[in-house]
CSV table of C-alpha atoms in Angstrom, one decimal:
chain,number,residue,atom,x,y,z
A,28,UNK,CA,1.8,-155.8,-17.5
A,29,UNK,CA,5.0,-156.9,-16.0
A,30,UNK,CA,8.4,-156.4,-17.6
A,31,UNK,CA,10.8,-159.3,-18.0
A,32,UNK,CA,13.5,-157.3,-16.1
A,33,UNK,CA,11.3,-157.1,-13.0
A,34,UNK,CA,10.6,-160.8,-13.1
A,35,UNK,CA,14.3,-161.5,-13.5
A,36,UNK,CA,15.1,-159.3,-10.5
A,37,UNK,CA,12.4,-161.0,-8.5
A,38,UNK,CA,13.9,-164.4,-9.3
A,39,UNK,CA,17.4,-163.3,-8.5
A,40,UNK,CA,16.2,-161.9,-5.2
A,41,UNK,CA,14.5,-165.3,-4.5
A,42,UNK,CA,17.8,-167.1,-4.9
A,43,UNK,CA,19.8,-164.6,-3.1
A,44,UNK,CA,21.7,-163.1,-6.0
A,45,UNK,CA,22.2,-159.5,-7.1
A,46,UNK,CA,21.7,-158.6,-10.7
A,47,UNK,CA,24.7,-157.3,-12.6
A,48,UNK,CA,24.0,-155.5,-15.8
A,49,UNK,CA,26.3,-155.0,-18.7
A,50,UNK,CA,25.6,-153.3,-22.0
A,51,UNK,CA,26.8,-155.2,-24.9
A,52,UNK,CA,26.4,-154.5,-28.6
A,53,UNK,CA,23.4,-156.4,-29.9
A,54,UNK,CA,24.9,-157.3,-33.2
A,55,UNK,CA,28.1,-158.7,-31.6
A,56,UNK,CA,26.1,-160.9,-29.2
A,57,UNK,CA,23.6,-162.0,-31.8
A,58,UNK,CA,26.5,-162.9,-34.1
A,59,UNK,CA,28.1,-164.9,-31.3
A,60,UNK,CA,24.9,-166.8,-30.7
A,61,UNK,CA,24.5,-167.5,-34.4
A,62,UNK,CA,28.1,-168.8,-34.5
A,63,UNK,CA,27.4,-171.1,-31.5
A,64,UNK,CA,24.2,-172.4,-33.0
A,65,UNK,CA,26.0,-173.1,-36.3
A,66,UNK,CA,28.8,-175.0,-34.5
A,67,UNK,CA,26.2,-177.1,-32.6
A,68,UNK,CA,24.4,-177.9,-35.8
A,69,UNK,CA,27.4,-178.6,-38.0
A,70,UNK,CA,29.1,-180.9,-35.4
A,71,UNK,CA,25.8,-182.3,-34.3
A,72,UNK,CA,26.4,-181.5,-30.7
A,73,UNK,CA,23.5,-182.6,-28.5
A,74,UNK,CA,21.7,-180.0,-26.4
A,75,UNK,CA,21.5,-176.3,-26.8
A,76,UNK,CA,24.3,-173.8,-26.9
A,77,UNK,CA,24.7,-171.7,-23.8
A,78,UNK,CA,23.8,-168.6,-25.9
A,79,UNK,CA,21.1,-168.7,-28.5
A,80,UNK,CA,19.6,-166.1,-30.8
A,81,UNK,CA,16.3,-166.6,-29.0
A,82,UNK,CA,17.9,-165.8,-25.6
A,83,UNK,CA,19.7,-162.8,-27.1
A,84,UNK,CA,16.4,-161.4,-28.4
A,85,UNK,CA,14.5,-162.2,-25.2
A,86,UNK,CA,17.0,-160.2,-23.2
A,87,UNK,CA,17.6,-157.4,-25.7
A,88,UNK,CA,14.0,-156.4,-26.3
A,89,UNK,CA,11.2,-155.3,-24.0
A,90,UNK,CA,8.9,-158.1,-22.9
A,91,UNK,CA,5.4,-157.6,-21.5
A,92,UNK,CA,3.6,-160.5,-19.9
A,93,UNK,CA,-0.2,-159.8,-19.6
A,94,UNK,CA,-2.8,-162.4,-18.7
A,95,UNK,CA,-5.8,-160.0,-18.8
A,96,UNK,CA,-7.3,-161.6,-21.9
A,97,UNK,CA,-7.1,-165.1,-20.4
A,98,UNK,CA,-8.9,-163.7,-17.3
A,99,UNK,CA,-11.5,-161.9,-19.4
A,100,UNK,CA,-12.2,-164.5,-22.2
A,101,UNK,CA,-11.5,-167.7,-20.4
A,102,UNK,CA,-12.4,-166.6,-16.8
A,103,UNK,CA,-8.9,-167.7,-15.8
A,104,UNK,CA,-7.9,-167.1,-12.2
A,105,UNK,CA,-4.3,-167.9,-11.1
A,106,UNK,CA,-4.0,-170.3,-8.2
A,107,UNK,CA,-1.0,-168.4,-6.9
A,108,UNK,CA,0.4,-164.9,-7.6
A,109,UNK,CA,3.3,-164.3,-9.9
A,110,UNK,CA,5.4,-163.3,-6.9
A,111,UNK,CA,4.5,-166.5,-5.1
A,112,UNK,CA,5.3,-168.6,-8.2
A,113,UNK,CA,8.7,-166.9,-8.5
A,114,UNK,CA,9.5,-167.5,-4.8
A,115,UNK,CA,8.5,-171.2,-5.1
A,116,UNK,CA,10.6,-171.6,-8.2
A,117,UNK,CA,13.5,-169.9,-6.5
A,118,UNK,CA,13.3,-172.3,-3.6
A,119,UNK,CA,13.1,-175.3,-6.0
A,120,UNK,CA,16.0,-173.9,-8.0
A,121,UNK,CA,18.2,-173.5,-4.9
A,122,UNK,CA,17.5,-177.1,-3.9
A,123,UNK,CA,17.9,-178.7,-7.3
A,124,UNK,CA,20.8,-176.9,-9.0
A,125,UNK,CA,23.9,-178.9,-9.7
């Protein structure tokens, strides 16, 4: 299993960035995300707010990504490794960001 933080750090390394961590109160950030989502919904603003409740929860709680069942039950075999995929995405991201 790979933790989300490890994947995030791999991606940041691929694009030449250094992670900067800040501890923020979950309730405050979740409330801010709720407020932004409400503003977008009430005023029918297209797109997605910069901060959403989903994003807050994804970053606030431990994430484990495990493909062992797909390998076992579906005989899945990745074409490239997770590291290679992150490297390729990092290259794409550097070339295509605005």
